[in-house]
Short mmCIF file of C-alpha atoms in Angstrom, two decimals:
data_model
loop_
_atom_site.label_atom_id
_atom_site.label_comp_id
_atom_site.label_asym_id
_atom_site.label_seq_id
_atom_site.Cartn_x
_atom_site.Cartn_y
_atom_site.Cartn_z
CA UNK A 1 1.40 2.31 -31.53
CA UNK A 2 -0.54 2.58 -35.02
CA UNK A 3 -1.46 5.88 -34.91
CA UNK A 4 -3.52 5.55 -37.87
CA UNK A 5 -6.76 2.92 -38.13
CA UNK A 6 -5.65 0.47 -35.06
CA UNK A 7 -6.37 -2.97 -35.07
CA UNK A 8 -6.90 -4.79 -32.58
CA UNK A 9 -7.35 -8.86 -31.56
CA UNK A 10 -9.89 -9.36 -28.06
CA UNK A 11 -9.03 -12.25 -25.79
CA UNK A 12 -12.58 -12.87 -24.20
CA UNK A 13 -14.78 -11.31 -26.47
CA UNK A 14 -18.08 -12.42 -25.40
CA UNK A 15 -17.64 -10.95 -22.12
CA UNK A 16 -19.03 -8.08 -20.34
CA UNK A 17 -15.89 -6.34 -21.65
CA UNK A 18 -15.49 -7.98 -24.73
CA UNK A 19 -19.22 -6.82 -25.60
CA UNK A 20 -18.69 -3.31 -24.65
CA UNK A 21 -15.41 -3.01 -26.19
CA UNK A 22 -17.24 -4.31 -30.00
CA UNK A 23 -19.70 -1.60 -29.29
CA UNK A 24 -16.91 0.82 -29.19
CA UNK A 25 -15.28 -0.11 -32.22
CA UNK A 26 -18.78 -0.30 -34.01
CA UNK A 27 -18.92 3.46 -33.24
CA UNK A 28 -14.96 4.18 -34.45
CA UNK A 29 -14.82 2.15 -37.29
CA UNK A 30 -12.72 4.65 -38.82
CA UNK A 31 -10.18 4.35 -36.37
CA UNK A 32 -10.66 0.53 -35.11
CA UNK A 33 -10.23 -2.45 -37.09
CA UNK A 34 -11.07 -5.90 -35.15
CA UNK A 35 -8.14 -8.46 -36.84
CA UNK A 36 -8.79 -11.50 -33.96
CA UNK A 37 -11.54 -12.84 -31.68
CA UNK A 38 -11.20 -15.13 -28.61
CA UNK A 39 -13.65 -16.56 -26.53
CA UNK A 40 -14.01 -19.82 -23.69
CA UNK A 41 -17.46 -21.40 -25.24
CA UNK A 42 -20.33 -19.05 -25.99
CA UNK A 43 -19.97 -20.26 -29.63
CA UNK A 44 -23.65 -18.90 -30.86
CA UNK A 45 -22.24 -15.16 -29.91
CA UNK A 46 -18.88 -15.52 -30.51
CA UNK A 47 -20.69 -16.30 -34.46
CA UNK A 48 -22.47 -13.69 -34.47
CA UNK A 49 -19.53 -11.50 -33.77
CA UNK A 50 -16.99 -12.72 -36.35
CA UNK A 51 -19.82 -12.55 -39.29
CA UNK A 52 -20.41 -8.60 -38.06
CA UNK A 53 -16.65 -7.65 -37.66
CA UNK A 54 -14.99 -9.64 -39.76
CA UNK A 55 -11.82 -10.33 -38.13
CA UNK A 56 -9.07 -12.50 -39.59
CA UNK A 57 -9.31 -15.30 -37.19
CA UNK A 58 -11.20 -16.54 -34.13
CA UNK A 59 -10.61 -19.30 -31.27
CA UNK A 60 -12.43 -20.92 -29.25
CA UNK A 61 -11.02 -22.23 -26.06
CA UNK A 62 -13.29 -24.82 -25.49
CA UNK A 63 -12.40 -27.49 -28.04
CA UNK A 64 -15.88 -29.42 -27.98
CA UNK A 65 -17.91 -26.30 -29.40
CA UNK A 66 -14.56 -25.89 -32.36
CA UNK A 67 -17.27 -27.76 -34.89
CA UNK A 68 -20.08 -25.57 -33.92
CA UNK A 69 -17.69 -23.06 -34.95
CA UNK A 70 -16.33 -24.05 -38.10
CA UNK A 71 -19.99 -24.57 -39.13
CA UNK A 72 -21.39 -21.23 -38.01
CA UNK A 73 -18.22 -19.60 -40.12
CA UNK A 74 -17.81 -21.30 -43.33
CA UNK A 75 -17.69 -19.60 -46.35
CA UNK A 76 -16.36 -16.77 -44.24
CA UNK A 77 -12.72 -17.16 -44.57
CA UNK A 78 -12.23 -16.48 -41.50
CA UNK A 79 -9.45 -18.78 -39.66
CA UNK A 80 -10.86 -21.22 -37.21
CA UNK A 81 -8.33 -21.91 -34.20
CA UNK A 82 -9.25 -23.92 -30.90
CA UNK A 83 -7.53 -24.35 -27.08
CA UNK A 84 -5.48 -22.76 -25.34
CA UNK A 85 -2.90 -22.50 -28.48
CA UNK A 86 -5.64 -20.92 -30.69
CA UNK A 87 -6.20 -18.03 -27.86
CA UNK A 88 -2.70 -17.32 -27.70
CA UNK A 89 -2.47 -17.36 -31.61
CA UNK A 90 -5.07 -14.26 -30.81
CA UNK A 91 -3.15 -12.93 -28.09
CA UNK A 92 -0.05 -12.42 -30.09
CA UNK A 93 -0.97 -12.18 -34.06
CA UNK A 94 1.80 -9.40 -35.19
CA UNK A 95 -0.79 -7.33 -37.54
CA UNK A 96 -2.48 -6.54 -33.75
CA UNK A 97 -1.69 -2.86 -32.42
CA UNK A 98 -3.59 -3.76 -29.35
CA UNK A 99 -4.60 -6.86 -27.64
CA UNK A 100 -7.62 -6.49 -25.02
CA UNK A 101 -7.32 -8.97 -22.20
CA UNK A 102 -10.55 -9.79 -20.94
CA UNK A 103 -10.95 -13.28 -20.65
CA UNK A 104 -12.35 -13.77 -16.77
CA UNK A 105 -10.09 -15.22 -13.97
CA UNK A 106 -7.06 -17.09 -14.32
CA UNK A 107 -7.84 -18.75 -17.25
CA UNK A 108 -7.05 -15.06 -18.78
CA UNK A 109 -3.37 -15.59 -17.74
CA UNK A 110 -1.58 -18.01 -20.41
CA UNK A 111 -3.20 -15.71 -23.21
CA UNK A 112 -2.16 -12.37 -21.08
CA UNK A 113 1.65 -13.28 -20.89
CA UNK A 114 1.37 -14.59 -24.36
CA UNK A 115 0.55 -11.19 -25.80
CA UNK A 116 3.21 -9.17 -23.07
CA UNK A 117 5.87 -12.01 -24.55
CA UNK A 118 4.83 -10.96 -28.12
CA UNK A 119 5.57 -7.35 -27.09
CA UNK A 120 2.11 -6.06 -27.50
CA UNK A 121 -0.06 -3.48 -25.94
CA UNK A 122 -2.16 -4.81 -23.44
CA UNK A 123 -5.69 -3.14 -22.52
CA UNK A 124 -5.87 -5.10 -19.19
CA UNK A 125 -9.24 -5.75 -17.70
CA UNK A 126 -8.57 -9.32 -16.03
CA UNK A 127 -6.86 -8.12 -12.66
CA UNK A 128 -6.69 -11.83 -11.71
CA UNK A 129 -3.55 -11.86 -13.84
CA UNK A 130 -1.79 -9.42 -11.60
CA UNK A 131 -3.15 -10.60 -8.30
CA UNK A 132 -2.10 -14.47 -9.35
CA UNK A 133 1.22 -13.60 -11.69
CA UNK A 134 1.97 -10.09 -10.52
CA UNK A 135 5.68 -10.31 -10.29
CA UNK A 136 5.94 -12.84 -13.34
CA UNK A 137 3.81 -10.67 -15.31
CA UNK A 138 5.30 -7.20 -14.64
CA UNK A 139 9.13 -9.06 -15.79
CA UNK A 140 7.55 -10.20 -18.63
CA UNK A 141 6.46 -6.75 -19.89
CA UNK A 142 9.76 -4.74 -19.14
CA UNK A 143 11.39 -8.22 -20.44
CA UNK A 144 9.38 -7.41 -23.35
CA UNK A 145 8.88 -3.94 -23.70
CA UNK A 146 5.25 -4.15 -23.31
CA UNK A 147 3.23 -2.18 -22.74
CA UNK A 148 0.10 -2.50 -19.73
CA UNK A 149 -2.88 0.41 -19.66
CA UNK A 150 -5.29 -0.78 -17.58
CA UNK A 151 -9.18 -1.14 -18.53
CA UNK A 152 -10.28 -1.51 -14.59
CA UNK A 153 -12.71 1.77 -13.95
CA UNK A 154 -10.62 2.25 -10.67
CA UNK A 155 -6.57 1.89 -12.53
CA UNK A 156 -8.01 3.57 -15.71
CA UNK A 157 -8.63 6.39 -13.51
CA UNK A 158 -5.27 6.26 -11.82
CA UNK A 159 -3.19 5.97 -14.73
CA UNK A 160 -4.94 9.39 -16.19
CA UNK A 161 -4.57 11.02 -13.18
CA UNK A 162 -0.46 9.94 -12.86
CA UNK A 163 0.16 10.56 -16.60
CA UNK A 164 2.45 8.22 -16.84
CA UNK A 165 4.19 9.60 -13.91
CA UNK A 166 4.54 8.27 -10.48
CA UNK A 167 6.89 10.89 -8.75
CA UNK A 168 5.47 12.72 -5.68
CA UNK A 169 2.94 10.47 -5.49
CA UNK A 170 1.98 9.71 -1.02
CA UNK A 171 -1.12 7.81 -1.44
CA UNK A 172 -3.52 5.92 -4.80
CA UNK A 173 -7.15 6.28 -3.26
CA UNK A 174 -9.19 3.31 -4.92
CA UNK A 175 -12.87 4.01 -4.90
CA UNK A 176 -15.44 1.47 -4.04
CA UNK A 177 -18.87 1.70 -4.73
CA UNK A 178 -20.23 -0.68 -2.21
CA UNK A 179 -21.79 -3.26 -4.16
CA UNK A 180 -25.51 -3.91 -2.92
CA UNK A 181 -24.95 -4.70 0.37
CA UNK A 182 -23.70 -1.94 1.67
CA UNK A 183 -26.44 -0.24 3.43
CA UNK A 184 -27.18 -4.03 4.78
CA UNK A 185 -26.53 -5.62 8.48
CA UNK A 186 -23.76 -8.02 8.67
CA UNK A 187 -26.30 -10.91 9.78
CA UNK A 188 -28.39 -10.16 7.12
CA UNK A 189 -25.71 -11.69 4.88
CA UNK A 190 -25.85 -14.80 5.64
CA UNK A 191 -28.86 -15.38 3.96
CA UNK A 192 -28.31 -13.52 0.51
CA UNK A 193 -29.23 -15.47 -2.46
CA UNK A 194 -27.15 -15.43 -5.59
CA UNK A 195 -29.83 -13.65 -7.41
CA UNK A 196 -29.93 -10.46 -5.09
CA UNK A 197 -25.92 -10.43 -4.94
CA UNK A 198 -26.17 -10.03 -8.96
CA UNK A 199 -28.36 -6.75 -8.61
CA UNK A 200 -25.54 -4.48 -8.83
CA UNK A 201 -27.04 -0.62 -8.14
CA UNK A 202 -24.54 0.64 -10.27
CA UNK A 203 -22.49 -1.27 -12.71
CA UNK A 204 -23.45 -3.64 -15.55
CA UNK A 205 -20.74 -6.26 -15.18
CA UNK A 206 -20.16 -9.90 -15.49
CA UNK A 207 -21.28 -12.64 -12.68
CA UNK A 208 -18.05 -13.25 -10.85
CA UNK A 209 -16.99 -9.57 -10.50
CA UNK A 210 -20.34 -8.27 -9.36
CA UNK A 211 -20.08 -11.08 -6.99
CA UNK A 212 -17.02 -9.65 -6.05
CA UNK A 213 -18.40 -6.63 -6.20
CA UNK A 214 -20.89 -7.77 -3.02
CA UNK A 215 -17.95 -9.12 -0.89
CA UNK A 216 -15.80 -5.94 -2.01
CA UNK A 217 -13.03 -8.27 -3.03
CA UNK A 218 -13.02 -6.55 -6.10
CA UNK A 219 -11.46 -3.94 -4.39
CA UNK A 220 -8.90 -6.25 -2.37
CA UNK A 221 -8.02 -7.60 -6.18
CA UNK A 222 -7.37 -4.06 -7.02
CA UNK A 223 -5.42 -3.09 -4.31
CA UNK A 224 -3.12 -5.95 -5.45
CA UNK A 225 -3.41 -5.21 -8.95
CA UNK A 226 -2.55 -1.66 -8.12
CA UNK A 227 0.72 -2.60 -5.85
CA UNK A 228 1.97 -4.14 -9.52
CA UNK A 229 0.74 -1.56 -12.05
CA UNK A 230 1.92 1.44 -10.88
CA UNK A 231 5.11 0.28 -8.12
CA UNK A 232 3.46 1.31 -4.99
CA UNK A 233 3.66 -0.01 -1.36
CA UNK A 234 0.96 -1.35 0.38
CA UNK A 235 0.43 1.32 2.66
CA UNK A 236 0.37 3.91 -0.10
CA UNK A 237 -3.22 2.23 -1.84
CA UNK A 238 -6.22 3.64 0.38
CA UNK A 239 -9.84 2.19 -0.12
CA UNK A 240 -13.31 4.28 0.37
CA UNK A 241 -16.45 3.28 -0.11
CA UNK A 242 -18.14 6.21 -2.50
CA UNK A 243 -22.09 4.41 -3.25
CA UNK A 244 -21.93 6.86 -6.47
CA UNK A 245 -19.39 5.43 -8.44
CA UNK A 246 -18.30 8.82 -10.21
CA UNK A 247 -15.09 9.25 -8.42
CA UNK A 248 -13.19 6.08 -9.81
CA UNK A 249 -10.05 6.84 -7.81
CA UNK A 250 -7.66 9.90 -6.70
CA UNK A 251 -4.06 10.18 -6.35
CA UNK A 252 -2.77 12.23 -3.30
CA UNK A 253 0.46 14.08 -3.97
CA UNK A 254 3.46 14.48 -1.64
CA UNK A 255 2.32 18.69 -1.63
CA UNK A 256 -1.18 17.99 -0.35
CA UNK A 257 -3.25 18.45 -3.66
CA UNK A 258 -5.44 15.84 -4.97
CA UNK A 259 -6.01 14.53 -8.67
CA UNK A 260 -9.49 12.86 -9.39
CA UNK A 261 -10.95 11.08 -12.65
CA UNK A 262 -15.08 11.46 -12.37
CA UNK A 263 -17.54 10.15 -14.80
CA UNK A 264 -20.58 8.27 -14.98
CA UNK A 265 -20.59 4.61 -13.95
CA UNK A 266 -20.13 3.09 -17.68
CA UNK A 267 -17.13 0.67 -18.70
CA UNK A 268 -17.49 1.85 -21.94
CA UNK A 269 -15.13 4.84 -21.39
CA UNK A 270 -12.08 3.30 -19.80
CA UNK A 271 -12.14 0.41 -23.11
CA UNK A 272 -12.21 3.23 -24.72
CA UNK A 273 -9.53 5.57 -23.65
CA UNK A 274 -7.53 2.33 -23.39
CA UNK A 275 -7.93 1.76 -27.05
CA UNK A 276 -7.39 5.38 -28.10
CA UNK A 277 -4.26 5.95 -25.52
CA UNK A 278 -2.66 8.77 -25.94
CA UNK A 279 -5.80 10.00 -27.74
CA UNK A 280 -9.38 10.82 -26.53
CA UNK A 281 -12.44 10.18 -28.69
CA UNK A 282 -15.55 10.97 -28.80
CA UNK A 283 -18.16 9.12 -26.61
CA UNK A 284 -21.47 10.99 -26.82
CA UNK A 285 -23.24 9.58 -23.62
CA UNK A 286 -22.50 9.75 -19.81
CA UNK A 287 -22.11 13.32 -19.40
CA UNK A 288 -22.81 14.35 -15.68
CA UNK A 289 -24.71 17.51 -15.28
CA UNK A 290 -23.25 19.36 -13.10
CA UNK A 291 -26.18 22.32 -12.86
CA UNK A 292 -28.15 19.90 -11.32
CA UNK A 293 -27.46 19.45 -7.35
CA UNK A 294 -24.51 16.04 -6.79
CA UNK A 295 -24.18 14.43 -3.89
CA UNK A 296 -20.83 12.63 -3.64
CA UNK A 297 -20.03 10.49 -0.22
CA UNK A 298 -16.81 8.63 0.61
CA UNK A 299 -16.34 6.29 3.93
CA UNK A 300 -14.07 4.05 5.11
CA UNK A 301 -15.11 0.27 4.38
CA UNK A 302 -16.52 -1.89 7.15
CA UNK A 303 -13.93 -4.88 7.49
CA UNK A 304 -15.77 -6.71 9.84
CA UNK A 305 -18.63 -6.93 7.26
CA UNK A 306 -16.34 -7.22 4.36
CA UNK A 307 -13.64 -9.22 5.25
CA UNK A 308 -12.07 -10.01 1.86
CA UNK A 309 -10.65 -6.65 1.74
CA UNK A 310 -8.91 -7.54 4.90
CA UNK A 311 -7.70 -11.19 3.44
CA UNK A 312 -6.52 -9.35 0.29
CA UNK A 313 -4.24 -6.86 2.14
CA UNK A 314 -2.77 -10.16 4.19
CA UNK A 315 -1.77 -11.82 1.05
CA UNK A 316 -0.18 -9.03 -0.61
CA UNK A 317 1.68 -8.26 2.88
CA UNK A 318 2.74 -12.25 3.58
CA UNK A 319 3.72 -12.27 -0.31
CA UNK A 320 5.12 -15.25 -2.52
CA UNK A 321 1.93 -17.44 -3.18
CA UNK A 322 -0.33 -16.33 -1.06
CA UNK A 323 -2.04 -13.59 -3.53
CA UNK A 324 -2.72 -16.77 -6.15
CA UNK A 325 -4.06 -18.90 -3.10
CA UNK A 326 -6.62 -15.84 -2.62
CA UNK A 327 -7.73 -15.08 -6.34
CA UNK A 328 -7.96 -19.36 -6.63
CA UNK A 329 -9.89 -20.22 -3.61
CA UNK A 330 -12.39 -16.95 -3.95
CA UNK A 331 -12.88 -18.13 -7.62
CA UNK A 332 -13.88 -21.26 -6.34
CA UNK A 333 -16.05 -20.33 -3.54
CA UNK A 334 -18.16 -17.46 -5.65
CA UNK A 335 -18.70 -20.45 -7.85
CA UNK A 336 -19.88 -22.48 -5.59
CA UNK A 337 -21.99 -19.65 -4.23
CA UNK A 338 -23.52 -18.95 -7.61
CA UNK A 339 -24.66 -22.43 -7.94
CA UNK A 340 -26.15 -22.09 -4.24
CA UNK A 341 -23.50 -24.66 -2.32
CA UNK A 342 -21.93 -21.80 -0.24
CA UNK A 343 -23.37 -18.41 1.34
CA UNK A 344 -22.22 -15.30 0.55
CA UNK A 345 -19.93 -14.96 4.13
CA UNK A 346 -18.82 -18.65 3.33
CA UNK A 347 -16.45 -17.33 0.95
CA UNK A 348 -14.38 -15.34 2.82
CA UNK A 349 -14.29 -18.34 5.27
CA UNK A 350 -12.92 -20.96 2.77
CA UNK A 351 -10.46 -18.04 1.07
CA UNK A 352 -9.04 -17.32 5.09
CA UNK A 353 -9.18 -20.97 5.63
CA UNK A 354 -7.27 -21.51 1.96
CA UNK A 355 -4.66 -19.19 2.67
CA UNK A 356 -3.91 -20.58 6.11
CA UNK A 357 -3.25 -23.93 4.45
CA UNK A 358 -1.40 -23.50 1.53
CA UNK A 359 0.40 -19.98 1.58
CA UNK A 360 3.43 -20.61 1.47
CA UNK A 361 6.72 -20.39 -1.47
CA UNK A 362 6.83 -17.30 -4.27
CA UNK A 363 5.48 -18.84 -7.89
CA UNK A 364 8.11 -17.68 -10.16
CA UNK A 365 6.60 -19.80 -13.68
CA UNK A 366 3.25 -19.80 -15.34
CA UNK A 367 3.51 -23.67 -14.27
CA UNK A 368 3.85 -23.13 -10.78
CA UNK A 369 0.96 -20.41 -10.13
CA UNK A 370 -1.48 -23.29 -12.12
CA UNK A 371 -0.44 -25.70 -9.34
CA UNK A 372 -0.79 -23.52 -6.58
CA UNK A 373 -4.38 -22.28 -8.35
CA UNK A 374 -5.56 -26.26 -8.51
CA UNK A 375 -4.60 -26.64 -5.11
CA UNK A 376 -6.62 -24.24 -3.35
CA UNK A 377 -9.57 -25.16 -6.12
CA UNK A 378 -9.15 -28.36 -4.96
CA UNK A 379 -9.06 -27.13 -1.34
CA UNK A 380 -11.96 -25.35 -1.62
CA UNK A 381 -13.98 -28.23 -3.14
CA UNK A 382 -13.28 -30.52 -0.31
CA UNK A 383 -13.85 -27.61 2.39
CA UNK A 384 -16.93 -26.73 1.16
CA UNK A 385 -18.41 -30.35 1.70
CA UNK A 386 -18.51 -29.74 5.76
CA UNK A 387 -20.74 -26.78 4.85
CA UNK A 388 -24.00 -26.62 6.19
CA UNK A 389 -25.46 -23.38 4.62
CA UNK A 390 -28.94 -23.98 3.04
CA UNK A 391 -31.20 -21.16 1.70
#
């Protein structure tokens, strides 16, 4: 990698992480030079972002809002792209050191191989692509020579505490903070409204992953995503629930002793250390005070409340499609939750009803995981029709 002023192209850049990651660079500018934007449709930001960084080209995914685009940028000189192609032109432009990943869900993926084909970096913060294309994407980089650090609080933390290193290692302990249900009765969630799942006590994130966050199948995602990123078996990825969210995971050794990455709850530090890798820079907030009295919990999750954990550790286990069956019909179903068609327990119903019916054959091509994806879409679509949750 550059070890000089690094440039770098961001594949989802009006994101949560897309934002955070700008505000990084705006604070390195000596070291961080953005050369390429991406973005799905939020054309009015994605604007405003190009005219303040200046990068060499942007793309829009969404081809309807390419005009809107080409308007809001002329007499820039920037270079207009659009689609899928344009992304990818993002993903892989060879003046890139680093390409950040963070275009949500599994319309991340097609740019995310892209850039591991094109033998780039990757600062990986859409874990759908390893719980959908684990296998195909983890080829692709040795294939390639990529290389994968992980943006993901929980496998940012991991990957510091192996050091590139996975010998001796017995158990990865993922930490989880809970979401905001937590605390709550299991019957009580039946009722929860969209608008209290998106109160997140800890973490400013985007609307599917704190939804996630509620169900904790964030943390089954993880556990999957972990499995790829750093060659472990299943049984060797532990979960706790720790409500603080300043232990972001641990790594047990075979001798007993126990590594641990703690810091305040704030994305902006694992962008950052993904951007600066091998390097650490300066980040002036977050500090914890430590002469102040901490209280740090752990527990074991409640599976009977949570169930996508559970669902997530079946898919990995039964293998071949099964993990993009999961990611597809849990996108689905927090969609249709957001928009107030499905409770909040409804989606792990339609993802265990999903996997039952189409889990089945490994996906071994970027074609093949987009079927599987639009079938349990579709799946969930129809299935959620026979629902009779109303708030």
């Amino acid at each position: 990698m550059n070890t000089g002023r690094r440039s770098i192209s961001i594949v989802g850049a009006t994101g949560s992480i897309g934002t955070q990651c700008l505000d990084i660079v705006q604070r390195h500018t000596d070291k961080l030079r953005v050369v390429a934007l991406a973005a799905n449709r939020n054309v009015d930001l994605l604007v405003k972002q190009a005219r303040a960084f200046g990068p060499d080209v942007v793309a829009i995914a969404d081809r309807s809002y390419t005009r809107a685009l080409r308007s809001g940028l002329e007499g820039t000189g920037i270079r207009v792209l659009e689609g899928d192609e344009g992304v990818c032109v993002c993903a892989t432009l060879p003046k890139a050191d680093i390409v950040l990943g963070a275009a949500s869900g599994i319309a991340g993926l097609k740019s995310v191989l892209a850039a591991l084909e094109a033998g780039k970096v990757l600062a990986l913060a859409n874990k759908e692509t390893l719980v959908a294309a684990g296998d195909l994407a983890m080829r692709t980089a040795r294939l390639h020579k990529a290389k994968i650090i992980p943006v993901d609080s929980e496998h940012a933390a991991v990957f510091q505490c192996l050091e590139d290193s996975i010998r001796s290692v017995e158990k990865v302990i993922l930490t989880a903070s809970g979401g905001p249900f937590h605390k709550s009765d299991r019957t009580a969630l039946d009722k929860v409204t969209p608008q209290q799942a998106l109160k997140h006590p800890n973490w400013s994130m985007g609307p599917k992953v704190t939804i996630d966050s509620a169900t904790m199948m964030n943390k089954g995602l993880e556990v999957i995503e972990a499995y790829w990123l750093f060659g472990l078996r299943e049984d060797q990825i532990e979960v706790v629930v720790h409500p603080q969210s300043i232990v972001h995971s641990m790594v047990l050794f075979e001798d007993g002793s126990l590594k641990a990455q703690l810091s305040l709850p704030d994305m902006r530090l694992p962008i950052q250390y993904a951007l600066s890798y091998p390097d650490r820079w300066s980040l002036s907030e977050g500090r914890i005070d430590w002469t102040r009295p901490q209280s740090l919990t752990f527990a074991p999750p409640d599976l009977e409340k949570f169930p996508c954990l559970r669902l997530a550790r079946e898919a990995l286990d039964a293998g071949g499609n099964a993990p993009a069956v999961l990611n597809a019909a849990n996108e689905a179903a927090v969609d249709l939750f957001i928009k107030e068609r499905l409770g909040l327990m409804d989606i792990p119903r339609m993802v265990e009803e999903a996997l039952g019916k189409l889990a089945g054959a490994s996906c071994d091509t970027y074609e093949e995981i987009l079927l599987v994806d639009q079938a349990a879409r579709h799946y969930v679509f129809v299935a959620s029709k026979r629902n009779t949750f109303t708030l």
